[in-house]
Amino acid sequence: MTSQKLKEIFLTTFKWILICFLIGILSGSASAFFLVSLEWVTQFRIHHDWIVWLLPFGGLIVGFSYYYWGKSVVKGNNLLLEEYEKPKKVIPFKMAPLVLLGTLITHLFGGSAGREGTAVQMGGAIADQFTKFFNLNNSERKVLIILGISAGFASVFGTPLAGAIFALEVLYFSKINIKSVILSFLVAYTAYFTVEFWQVKHTHYSIPDIPEINLHNIVYTCIVGVLSGFAALLFSRSTHFWSSLFSKNIKYPPLRPFIGGIILAIAIAGLGFTKFSGLGVPVIVDSFSNQNQWYDFLLKIVFTGFTLGAGFKGGEVTPLFFVGATLGSALSAIIPMPIALLAGIGFVAVFSGATHTPITCTIMGMELFGIQPGIFIAIACTIAYFSSGSVGIYKSQIVKGAKYKLYHKINSNF
């Protein structure tokens, strides 16, 4: 190998390590700011519950901001997936501040939404700006998008392993080489430690009692997996249904979250459904020790699907955690397994079904709950993945692999 070749390899390696550190630090700092801001607006809403009545006007602000300044980034996570599959042009940086502002407004006034979408979009928008700075081609742009997704996910949930795998798996490892895998892990840990540096804390969960692995418990776990898959299917279809309904019946986009906000405000503040507003983290935590009502997970699906379908901003993953944890908690009434384990299994299994990412969710479960319940988590996530249908929360996600073959075969037989 010539000295010139060695020099090129060294410079290329240095360039990508530098890019990873820059994306990780910037995305991690953005997520840290977002998490602190999100906690502040959430606490403000809790202590000033009258503010929910202003949700329609918050929706109007979100609607106007995207209609006049954000048409090119309104697709959100789907835009990242589309640009990865068919690169066209650099994602505008304005995606980051717009989704940040939109999500904070949604949570301040009580909309039901998550946070992963915001962090991933901020990470993707930040990462793609390096395309011009380093004069990267379309193939290298794909790596940047992977890095942005990885950094955003890892930093917002405090799960670097899951974040790195999620960025690869949500794209079904499409045309991904070993370089992308290594860089995805590097940027995920950089973003994770950046949030740690800013001393921003993540929610901790615990599964104290793990039953023995026997046939009965495996069957029970499979049942939870199937029901989690059905809940994931219902969540995905609900979100798409409300989005389609609002688009067809309200032609002027800014009015969609305004009208949706009126209905949500009446339901949340007027009818007392406050537990289904915002992230719902306190309810998730409580699910690990106290049995939920059987309908709690269904109401969260309705409220989140309606909120996002109306045009408010935020992610879907934390509401999916809510749906899964409350479903598992409610099942403790008929399934003889520890309530914390059932809540934890549902927590990640519904997420697995809705995003077609069983490997990510299995790893995330072990990062959050420890390695001891790993076998139960892996079984449930796999079952939920196969039983959740072919359509997930991301319309632009390309579903391939075993699941694609299964549903393609089923459809061809009918």
Short mmCIF file of N, CA and C in Angstrom, two decimals, residues 193-363:
data_model
loop_
_atom_site.label_atom_id
_atom_site.label_comp_id
_atom_site.label_asym_id
_atom_site.label_seq_id
_atom_site.Cartn_x
_atom_site.Cartn_y
_atom_site.Cartn_z
N PHE A 193 -23.50 10.80 25.68
CA PHE A 193 -22.63 11.40 26.70
C PHE A 193 -22.71 12.92 26.71
N THR A 194 -23.11 13.51 25.58
CA THR A 194 -23.31 14.96 25.55
C THR A 194 -24.48 15.34 26.45
N VAL A 195 -25.58 14.57 26.37
CA VAL A 195 -26.72 14.82 27.26
C VAL A 195 -26.31 14.61 28.71
N GLU A 196 -25.50 13.58 28.96
CA GLU A 196 -24.99 13.34 30.32
C GLU A 196 -24.15 14.51 30.79
N PHE A 197 -23.34 15.06 29.88
CA PHE A 197 -22.50 16.21 30.22
C PHE A 197 -23.35 17.40 30.66
N TRP A 198 -24.48 17.60 30.01
CA TRP A 198 -25.37 18.69 30.36
C TRP A 198 -26.23 18.36 31.59
N GLN A 199 -25.99 17.18 32.16
CA GLN A 199 -26.65 16.74 33.40
C GLN A 199 -28.18 16.72 33.28
N VAL A 200 -28.63 16.26 32.13
CA VAL A 200 -30.06 16.09 31.90
C VAL A 200 -30.40 14.63 32.19
N LYS A 201 -31.36 14.39 33.05
CA LYS A 201 -31.69 13.04 33.49
C LYS A 201 -32.80 12.42 32.65
N HIS A 202 -32.74 11.10 32.52
CA HIS A 202 -33.78 10.34 31.82
C HIS A 202 -34.61 9.58 32.85
N THR A 203 -35.81 9.20 32.45
CA THR A 203 -36.69 8.44 33.33
C THR A 203 -36.15 7.02 33.51
N HIS A 204 -36.17 6.54 34.76
CA HIS A 204 -35.69 5.19 35.05
C HIS A 204 -36.86 4.28 35.39
N TYR A 205 -36.78 3.05 34.89
CA TYR A 205 -37.82 2.06 35.14
C TYR A 205 -37.18 0.83 35.77
N SER A 206 -38.00 0.05 36.48
CA SER A 206 -37.46 -1.12 37.17
C SER A 206 -38.43 -2.30 37.08
N ILE A 207 -37.87 -3.48 36.82
CA ILE A 207 -38.63 -4.73 36.87
C ILE A 207 -37.97 -5.59 37.94
N PRO A 208 -38.43 -5.50 39.18
CA PRO A 208 -37.75 -6.19 40.30
C PRO A 208 -37.91 -7.70 40.31
N ASP A 209 -39.04 -8.21 39.82
CA ASP A 209 -39.30 -9.65 39.90
C ASP A 209 -39.33 -10.27 38.51
N ILE A 210 -38.45 -11.23 38.28
CA ILE A 210 -38.39 -11.93 37.01
C ILE A 210 -38.74 -13.40 37.25
N PRO A 211 -39.83 -13.89 36.67
CA PRO A 211 -40.20 -15.30 36.89
C PRO A 211 -39.28 -16.24 36.12
N GLU A 212 -39.37 -17.52 36.41
CA GLU A 212 -38.54 -18.49 35.70
C GLU A 212 -39.03 -18.65 34.27
N ILE A 213 -38.12 -19.09 33.42
CA ILE A 213 -38.46 -19.28 32.01
C ILE A 213 -39.01 -20.70 31.86
N ASN A 214 -40.32 -20.80 31.72
CA ASN A 214 -40.95 -22.10 31.50
C ASN A 214 -42.01 -21.96 30.41
N LEU A 215 -42.63 -23.07 30.06
CA LEU A 215 -43.58 -23.09 28.96
C LEU A 215 -44.76 -22.15 29.21
N HIS A 216 -45.29 -22.17 30.44
CA HIS A 216 -46.44 -21.31 30.75
C HIS A 216 -46.11 -19.84 30.55
N ASN A 217 -44.97 -19.41 31.07
CA ASN A 217 -44.61 -18.00 30.98
C ASN A 217 -44.28 -17.58 29.55
N ILE A 218 -43.73 -18.51 28.78
CA ILE A 218 -43.45 -18.20 27.37
C ILE A 218 -44.76 -18.03 26.60
N VAL A 219 -45.75 -18.90 26.88
CA VAL A 219 -47.06 -18.78 26.23
C VAL A 219 -47.72 -17.46 26.61
N TYR A 220 -47.66 -17.10 27.90
CA TYR A 220 -48.23 -15.83 28.35
C TYR A 220 -47.54 -14.66 27.64
N THR A 221 -46.22 -14.77 27.48
CA THR A 221 -45.46 -13.71 26.81
C THR A 221 -45.87 -13.58 25.35
N CYS A 222 -46.11 -14.71 24.71
CA CYS A 222 -46.56 -14.70 23.31
C CYS A 222 -47.93 -14.02 23.18
N ILE A 223 -48.79 -14.27 24.16
CA ILE A 223 -50.11 -13.64 24.15
C ILE A 223 -49.97 -12.12 24.26
N VAL A 224 -49.10 -11.67 25.18
CA VAL A 224 -48.85 -10.23 25.33
C VAL A 224 -48.28 -9.67 24.04
N GLY A 225 -47.41 -10.44 23.38
CA GLY A 225 -46.82 -10.00 22.12
C GLY A 225 -47.85 -9.81 21.03
N VAL A 226 -48.78 -10.76 20.92
CA VAL A 226 -49.84 -10.66 19.91
C VAL A 226 -50.73 -9.45 20.17
N LEU A 227 -51.14 -9.28 21.43
CA LEU A 227 -52.00 -8.15 21.77
C LEU A 227 -51.27 -6.82 21.59
N SER A 228 -49.97 -6.82 21.85
CA SER A 228 -49.17 -5.60 21.63
C SER A 228 -49.09 -5.28 20.15
N GLY A 229 -48.98 -6.33 19.33
CA GLY A 229 -48.96 -6.12 17.89
C GLY A 229 -50.27 -5.55 17.39
N PHE A 230 -51.38 -6.04 17.92
CA PHE A 230 -52.69 -5.50 17.54
C PHE A 230 -52.83 -4.04 17.98
N ALA A 231 -52.31 -3.72 19.18
CA ALA A 231 -52.37 -2.34 19.67
C ALA A 231 -51.52 -1.43 18.79
N ALA A 232 -50.37 -1.94 18.34
CA ALA A 232 -49.50 -1.17 17.44
C ALA A 232 -50.20 -0.91 16.11
N LEU A 233 -50.87 -1.94 15.59
CA LEU A 233 -51.61 -1.80 14.34
C LEU A 233 -52.71 -0.74 14.50
N LEU A 234 -53.44 -0.80 15.60
CA LEU A 234 -54.50 0.16 15.86
C LEU A 234 -53.95 1.57 15.98
N PHE A 235 -52.81 1.71 16.64
CA PHE A 235 -52.17 3.03 16.79
C PHE A 235 -51.80 3.61 15.43
N SER A 236 -51.14 2.80 14.61
CA SER A 236 -50.70 3.28 13.29
C SER A 236 -51.88 3.65 12.41
N ARG A 237 -52.90 2.79 12.39
CA ARG A 237 -54.07 3.06 11.55
C ARG A 237 -54.83 4.28 12.07
N SER A 238 -54.87 4.46 13.38
CA SER A 238 -55.56 5.61 13.97
C SER A 238 -54.91 6.91 13.54
N THR A 239 -53.60 6.96 13.64
CA THR A 239 -52.88 8.19 13.26
C THR A 239 -53.10 8.52 11.78
N HIS A 240 -53.00 7.51 10.92
CA HIS A 240 -53.20 7.73 9.48
C HIS A 240 -54.64 8.11 9.18
N PHE A 241 -55.59 7.51 9.92
CA PHE A 241 -57.00 7.80 9.70
C PHE A 241 -57.32 9.25 9.99
N TRP A 242 -56.88 9.75 11.17
CA TRP A 242 -57.18 11.13 11.54
C TRP A 242 -56.49 12.11 10.61
N SER A 243 -55.27 11.79 10.21
CA SER A 243 -54.54 12.67 9.29
C SER A 243 -55.28 12.78 7.95
N SER A 244 -55.75 11.65 7.45
CA SER A 244 -56.49 11.64 6.19
C SER A 244 -57.82 12.37 6.33
N LEU A 245 -58.50 12.18 7.45
CA LEU A 245 -59.80 12.81 7.68
C LEU A 245 -59.67 14.33 7.72
N PHE A 246 -58.67 14.82 8.44
CA PHE A 246 -58.47 16.27 8.53
C PHE A 246 -58.07 16.85 7.16
N SER A 247 -57.22 16.14 6.44
CA SER A 247 -56.75 16.63 5.13
C SER A 247 -57.89 16.72 4.12
N LYS A 248 -58.78 15.75 4.15
CA LYS A 248 -59.89 15.73 3.19
C LYS A 248 -60.96 16.76 3.49
N ASN A 249 -61.20 17.01 4.77
CA ASN A 249 -62.34 17.84 5.14
C ASN A 249 -61.99 19.29 5.49
N ILE A 250 -60.72 19.56 5.76
CA ILE A 250 -60.30 20.94 6.06
C ILE A 250 -59.16 21.28 5.11
N LYS A 251 -59.47 22.02 4.06
CA LYS A 251 -58.51 22.27 2.99
C LYS A 251 -57.41 23.25 3.39
N TYR A 252 -57.71 24.15 4.31
CA TYR A 252 -56.70 25.14 4.72
C TYR A 252 -55.92 24.58 5.92
N PRO A 253 -54.67 24.14 5.71
CA PRO A 253 -53.91 23.43 6.74
C PRO A 253 -53.86 24.07 8.13
N PRO A 254 -53.66 25.40 8.26
CA PRO A 254 -53.57 25.98 9.61
C PRO A 254 -54.84 25.80 10.45
N LEU A 255 -55.98 25.60 9.78
CA LEU A 255 -57.23 25.43 10.52
C LEU A 255 -57.36 24.03 11.12
N ARG A 256 -56.58 23.07 10.60
CA ARG A 256 -56.71 21.70 11.10
C ARG A 256 -56.34 21.59 12.57
N PRO A 257 -55.15 22.06 12.99
CA PRO A 257 -54.85 21.98 14.42
C PRO A 257 -55.69 22.92 15.27
N PHE A 258 -56.21 24.01 14.65
CA PHE A 258 -57.09 24.92 15.40
C PHE A 258 -58.40 24.21 15.77
N ILE A 259 -59.03 23.60 14.77
CA ILE A 259 -60.29 22.89 15.02
C ILE A 259 -60.03 21.65 15.87
N GLY A 260 -58.94 20.94 15.56
CA GLY A 260 -58.59 19.79 16.38
C GLY A 260 -58.32 20.18 17.82
N GLY A 261 -57.70 21.36 18.00
CA GLY A 261 -57.41 21.86 19.34
C GLY A 261 -58.66 22.15 20.14
N ILE A 262 -59.69 22.65 19.47
CA ILE A 262 -60.97 22.92 20.15
C ILE A 262 -61.55 21.62 20.72
N ILE A 263 -61.56 20.58 19.88
CA ILE A 263 -62.11 19.29 20.30
C ILE A 263 -61.27 18.69 21.43
N LEU A 264 -59.94 18.77 21.29
CA LEU A 264 -59.05 18.22 22.32
C LEU A 264 -59.20 18.97 23.64
N ALA A 265 -59.30 20.29 23.58
CA ALA A 265 -59.45 21.09 24.80
C ALA A 265 -60.72 20.72 25.55
N ILE A 266 -61.79 20.54 24.81
CA ILE A 266 -63.06 20.14 25.43
C ILE A 266 -62.93 18.76 26.09
N ALA A 267 -62.27 17.85 25.39
CA ALA A 267 -62.13 16.48 25.91
C ALA A 267 -61.19 16.43 27.12
N ILE A 268 -60.06 17.16 27.04
CA ILE A 268 -59.07 17.09 28.10
C ILE A 268 -59.47 17.92 29.32
N ALA A 269 -59.78 19.19 29.08
CA ALA A 269 -60.10 20.08 30.19
C ALA A 269 -61.58 19.99 30.59
N GLY A 270 -62.44 19.88 29.60
CA GLY A 270 -63.88 19.88 29.89
C GLY A 270 -64.40 18.57 30.43
N LEU A 271 -63.89 17.46 29.88
CA LEU A 271 -64.38 16.14 30.28
C LEU A 271 -63.45 15.42 31.25
N GLY A 272 -62.29 16.02 31.52
CA GLY A 272 -61.41 15.47 32.55
C GLY A 272 -60.46 14.38 32.11
N PHE A 273 -60.11 14.33 30.83
CA PHE A 273 -59.17 13.31 30.35
C PHE A 273 -57.73 13.82 30.40
N THR A 274 -57.35 14.47 31.47
CA THR A 274 -56.02 15.09 31.56
C THR A 274 -54.88 14.08 31.56
N LYS A 275 -55.11 12.86 32.02
CA LYS A 275 -54.03 11.86 32.09
C LYS A 275 -53.54 11.46 30.71
N PHE A 276 -54.32 11.80 29.67
CA PHE A 276 -53.93 11.42 28.31
C PHE A 276 -53.29 12.58 27.54
N SER A 277 -53.03 13.69 28.22
CA SER A 277 -52.36 14.82 27.57
C SER A 277 -50.85 14.67 27.73
N GLY A 278 -50.11 15.36 26.89
CA GLY A 278 -48.65 15.36 27.00
C GLY A 278 -48.04 13.99 26.77
N LEU A 279 -46.85 13.79 27.37
CA LEU A 279 -46.14 12.53 27.23
C LEU A 279 -46.82 11.40 27.99
N GLY A 280 -47.28 11.71 29.19
CA GLY A 280 -47.89 10.67 30.03
C GLY A 280 -46.88 9.84 30.78
N VAL A 281 -45.69 10.38 31.01
CA VAL A 281 -44.63 9.62 31.71
C VAL A 281 -45.06 9.18 33.11
N PRO A 282 -45.71 10.05 33.92
CA PRO A 282 -46.15 9.60 35.25
C PRO A 282 -47.05 8.37 35.19
N VAL A 283 -47.93 8.32 34.18
CA VAL A 283 -48.82 7.17 34.03
C VAL A 283 -48.01 5.93 33.66
N ILE A 284 -47.01 6.11 32.79
CA ILE A 284 -46.15 4.99 32.39
C ILE A 284 -45.43 4.42 33.61
N VAL A 285 -44.83 5.29 34.41
CA VAL A 285 -44.11 4.86 35.60
C VAL A 285 -45.05 4.14 36.57
N ASP A 286 -46.25 4.68 36.75
CA ASP A 286 -47.22 4.10 37.66
C ASP A 286 -47.69 2.72 37.18
N SER A 287 -47.65 2.50 35.86
CA SER A 287 -48.10 1.22 35.30
C SER A 287 -47.25 0.05 35.78
N PHE A 288 -46.03 0.31 36.19
CA PHE A 288 -45.12 -0.75 36.62
C PHE A 288 -45.44 -1.25 38.03
N SER A 289 -46.31 -0.54 38.73
CA SER A 289 -46.64 -0.96 40.09
C SER A 289 -48.14 -1.03 40.37
N ASN A 290 -48.95 -0.34 39.56
CA ASN A 290 -50.39 -0.33 39.78
C ASN A 290 -51.14 -0.70 38.50
N GLN A 291 -52.15 -1.50 38.67
CA GLN A 291 -52.92 -1.99 37.51
C GLN A 291 -53.74 -0.87 36.88
N ASN A 292 -53.63 -0.76 35.56
CA ASN A 292 -54.39 0.24 34.82
C ASN A 292 -55.77 -0.29 34.42
N GLN A 293 -56.64 0.66 34.07
CA GLN A 293 -57.93 0.28 33.51
C GLN A 293 -57.71 -0.31 32.11
N TRP A 294 -58.57 -1.23 31.71
CA TRP A 294 -58.38 -1.91 30.43
C TRP A 294 -58.49 -0.98 29.24
N TYR A 295 -59.16 0.15 29.42
CA TYR A 295 -59.38 1.07 28.29
C TYR A 295 -58.36 2.20 28.21
N ASP A 296 -57.44 2.29 29.16
CA ASP A 296 -56.47 3.40 29.16
C ASP A 296 -55.64 3.41 27.88
N PHE A 297 -55.18 2.25 27.46
CA PHE A 297 -54.34 2.20 26.26
C PHE A 297 -55.12 2.61 25.01
N LEU A 298 -56.40 2.28 24.98
CA LEU A 298 -57.23 2.65 23.83
C LEU A 298 -57.44 4.16 23.76
N LEU A 299 -57.67 4.78 24.91
CA LEU A 299 -57.87 6.23 24.93
C LEU A 299 -56.59 6.97 24.54
N LYS A 300 -55.43 6.46 24.94
CA LYS A 300 -54.17 7.10 24.54
C LYS A 300 -53.98 7.01 23.03
N ILE A 301 -54.37 5.89 22.46
CA ILE A 301 -54.31 5.74 21.00
C ILE A 301 -55.18 6.79 20.32
N VAL A 302 -56.39 6.96 20.82
CA VAL A 302 -57.32 7.93 20.23
C VAL A 302 -56.78 9.35 20.36
N PHE A 303 -56.33 9.72 21.56
CA PHE A 303 -55.87 11.09 21.79
C PHE A 303 -54.60 11.41 20.99
N THR A 304 -53.67 10.47 20.94
CA THR A 304 -52.43 10.73 20.20
C THR A 304 -52.67 10.76 18.70
N GLY A 305 -53.45 9.80 18.20
CA GLY A 305 -53.76 9.79 16.78
C GLY A 305 -54.47 11.06 16.35
N PHE A 306 -55.39 11.52 17.17
CA PHE A 306 -56.14 12.74 16.87
C PHE A 306 -55.22 13.96 16.92
N THR A 307 -54.36 14.04 17.93
CA THR A 307 -53.45 15.18 18.08
C THR A 307 -52.51 15.30 16.88
N LEU A 308 -51.85 14.21 16.53
CA LEU A 308 -50.89 14.24 15.42
C LEU A 308 -51.61 14.34 14.09
N GLY A 309 -52.75 13.69 13.97
CA GLY A 309 -53.52 13.75 12.73
C GLY A 309 -54.03 15.15 12.44
N ALA A 310 -54.30 15.91 13.49
CA ALA A 310 -54.79 17.28 13.32
C ALA A 310 -53.69 18.24 12.90
N GLY A 311 -52.43 17.82 13.05
CA GLY A 311 -51.34 18.68 12.61
C GLY A 311 -50.45 19.20 13.71
N PHE A 312 -50.70 18.78 14.96
CA PHE A 312 -49.78 19.15 16.03
C PHE A 312 -48.48 18.37 15.86
N LYS A 313 -47.41 18.81 16.53
CA LYS A 313 -46.11 18.19 16.34
C LYS A 313 -45.65 17.43 17.59
N GLY A 314 -44.77 16.49 17.37
CA GLY A 314 -44.24 15.64 18.43
C GLY A 314 -44.00 14.25 17.86
N GLY A 315 -43.52 13.37 18.70
CA GLY A 315 -43.25 12.02 18.25
C GLY A 315 -44.37 11.06 18.59
N GLU A 316 -44.17 9.82 18.19
CA GLU A 316 -45.14 8.77 18.47
C GLU A 316 -44.63 7.76 19.50
N VAL A 317 -43.33 7.72 19.72
CA VAL A 317 -42.75 6.62 20.48
C VAL A 317 -43.13 6.63 21.96
N THR A 318 -43.05 7.78 22.63
CA THR A 318 -43.44 7.80 24.04
C THR A 318 -44.92 7.47 24.22
N PRO A 319 -45.83 7.97 23.37
CA PRO A 319 -47.22 7.49 23.46
C PRO A 319 -47.32 5.98 23.23
N LEU A 320 -46.46 5.43 22.37
CA LEU A 320 -46.45 3.98 22.18
C LEU A 320 -46.02 3.28 23.46
N PHE A 321 -45.05 3.87 24.17
CA PHE A 321 -44.64 3.34 25.48
C PHE A 321 -45.83 3.35 26.44
N PHE A 322 -46.57 4.44 26.42
CA PHE A 322 -47.76 4.59 27.26
C PHE A 322 -48.77 3.48 26.94
N VAL A 323 -49.05 3.32 25.66
CA VAL A 323 -50.02 2.32 25.21
C VAL A 323 -49.56 0.92 25.66
N GLY A 324 -48.30 0.60 25.42
CA GLY A 324 -47.79 -0.72 25.77
C GLY A 324 -47.74 -0.98 27.26
N ALA A 325 -47.28 0.01 28.02
CA ALA A 325 -47.16 -0.16 29.48
C ALA A 325 -48.53 -0.30 30.13
N THR A 326 -49.49 0.52 29.71
CA THR A 326 -50.83 0.44 30.31
C THR A 326 -51.55 -0.83 29.87
N LEU A 327 -51.30 -1.28 28.64
CA LEU A 327 -51.88 -2.54 28.18
C LEU A 327 -51.34 -3.70 29.00
N GLY A 328 -50.01 -3.75 29.15
CA GLY A 328 -49.39 -4.82 29.94
C GLY A 328 -49.85 -4.79 31.38
N SER A 329 -49.95 -3.58 31.93
CA SER A 329 -50.40 -3.42 33.31
C SER A 329 -51.83 -3.94 33.47
N ALA A 330 -52.70 -3.61 32.54
CA ALA A 330 -54.09 -4.06 32.61
C ALA A 330 -54.19 -5.58 32.48
N LEU A 331 -53.31 -6.18 31.67
CA LEU A 331 -53.33 -7.62 31.47
C LEU A 331 -52.92 -8.39 32.73
N SER A 332 -52.31 -7.70 33.69
CA SER A 332 -51.92 -8.37 34.93
C SER A 332 -53.14 -8.88 35.68
N ALA A 333 -54.33 -8.40 35.32
CA ALA A 333 -55.56 -8.86 35.96
C ALA A 333 -55.90 -10.30 35.56
N ILE A 334 -55.42 -10.73 34.39
CA ILE A 334 -55.75 -12.08 33.91
C ILE A 334 -54.52 -12.94 33.60
N ILE A 335 -53.36 -12.32 33.51
CA ILE A 335 -52.13 -13.08 33.23
C ILE A 335 -51.29 -13.15 34.50
N PRO A 336 -51.00 -14.34 34.99
CA PRO A 336 -50.26 -14.48 36.26
C PRO A 336 -48.75 -14.28 36.14
N MET A 337 -48.38 -13.09 35.78
CA MET A 337 -46.97 -12.70 35.73
C MET A 337 -46.84 -11.37 36.45
N PRO A 338 -45.63 -11.02 36.93
CA PRO A 338 -45.44 -9.76 37.66
C PRO A 338 -45.89 -8.56 36.84
N ILE A 339 -46.57 -7.62 37.48
CA ILE A 339 -47.12 -6.47 36.77
C ILE A 339 -46.03 -5.63 36.11
N ALA A 340 -44.89 -5.46 36.78
CA ALA A 340 -43.80 -4.67 36.22
C ALA A 340 -43.25 -5.32 34.95
N LEU A 341 -43.16 -6.64 34.96
CA LEU A 341 -42.67 -7.35 33.77
C LEU A 341 -43.65 -7.19 32.61
N LEU A 342 -44.94 -7.33 32.88
CA LEU A 342 -45.95 -7.18 31.83
C LEU A 342 -45.95 -5.77 31.26
N ALA A 343 -45.82 -4.77 32.14
CA ALA A 343 -45.76 -3.38 31.69
C ALA A 343 -44.52 -3.14 30.85
N GLY A 344 -43.39 -3.70 31.28
CA GLY A 344 -42.14 -3.54 30.55
C GLY A 344 -42.17 -4.22 29.19
N ILE A 345 -42.76 -5.41 29.14
CA ILE A 345 -42.88 -6.13 27.87
C ILE A 345 -43.75 -5.33 26.90
N GLY A 346 -44.91 -4.88 27.39
CA GLY A 346 -45.79 -4.09 26.52
C GLY A 346 -45.13 -2.80 26.08
N PHE A 347 -44.39 -2.18 26.96
CA PHE A 347 -43.67 -0.92 26.72
C PHE A 347 -42.89 -0.97 25.42
N VAL A 348 -42.09 -2.03 25.24
CA VAL A 348 -41.24 -2.11 24.05
C VAL A 348 -41.89 -2.89 22.90
N ALA A 349 -42.81 -3.82 23.24
CA ALA A 349 -43.41 -4.65 22.19
C ALA A 349 -44.32 -3.84 21.26
N VAL A 350 -45.11 -2.93 21.81
CA VAL A 350 -45.97 -2.09 20.97
C VAL A 350 -45.11 -1.21 20.06
N PHE A 351 -44.03 -0.69 20.61
CA PHE A 351 -43.09 0.10 19.84
C PHE A 351 -42.51 -0.73 18.69
N SER A 352 -42.17 -1.99 18.98
CA SER A 352 -41.62 -2.89 17.97
C SER A 352 -42.60 -3.08 16.81
N GLY A 353 -43.86 -3.31 17.16
CA GLY A 353 -44.85 -3.53 16.11
C GLY A 353 -45.12 -2.31 15.26
N ALA A 354 -45.12 -1.14 15.88
CA ALA A 354 -45.47 0.09 15.16
C ALA A 354 -44.35 0.62 14.28
N THR A 355 -43.10 0.23 14.58
CA THR A 355 -41.96 0.75 13.81
C THR A 355 -41.22 -0.34 13.03
N HIS A 356 -41.67 -1.58 13.13
CA HIS A 356 -41.02 -2.72 12.46
C HIS A 356 -39.56 -2.86 12.88
N THR A 357 -39.28 -2.65 14.17
CA THR A 357 -37.89 -2.69 14.64
C THR A 357 -37.75 -3.60 15.88
N PRO A 358 -37.90 -4.92 15.72
CA PRO A 358 -37.82 -5.82 16.88
C PRO A 358 -36.45 -5.89 17.53
N ILE A 359 -35.39 -5.77 16.74
CA ILE A 359 -34.04 -5.84 17.31
C ILE A 359 -33.79 -4.62 18.19
N THR A 360 -34.12 -3.45 17.67
CA THR A 360 -33.98 -2.21 18.43
C THR A 360 -34.72 -2.30 19.76
N CYS A 361 -35.96 -2.75 19.69
CA CYS A 361 -36.81 -2.76 20.88
C CYS A 361 -36.35 -3.78 21.91
N THR A 362 -35.82 -4.90 21.44
CA THR A 362 -35.27 -5.88 22.37
C THR A 362 -34.06 -5.30 23.10
N ILE A 363 -33.19 -4.66 22.35
CA ILE A 363 -32.00 -4.04 22.97
C ILE A 363 -32.41 -2.91 23.89
#
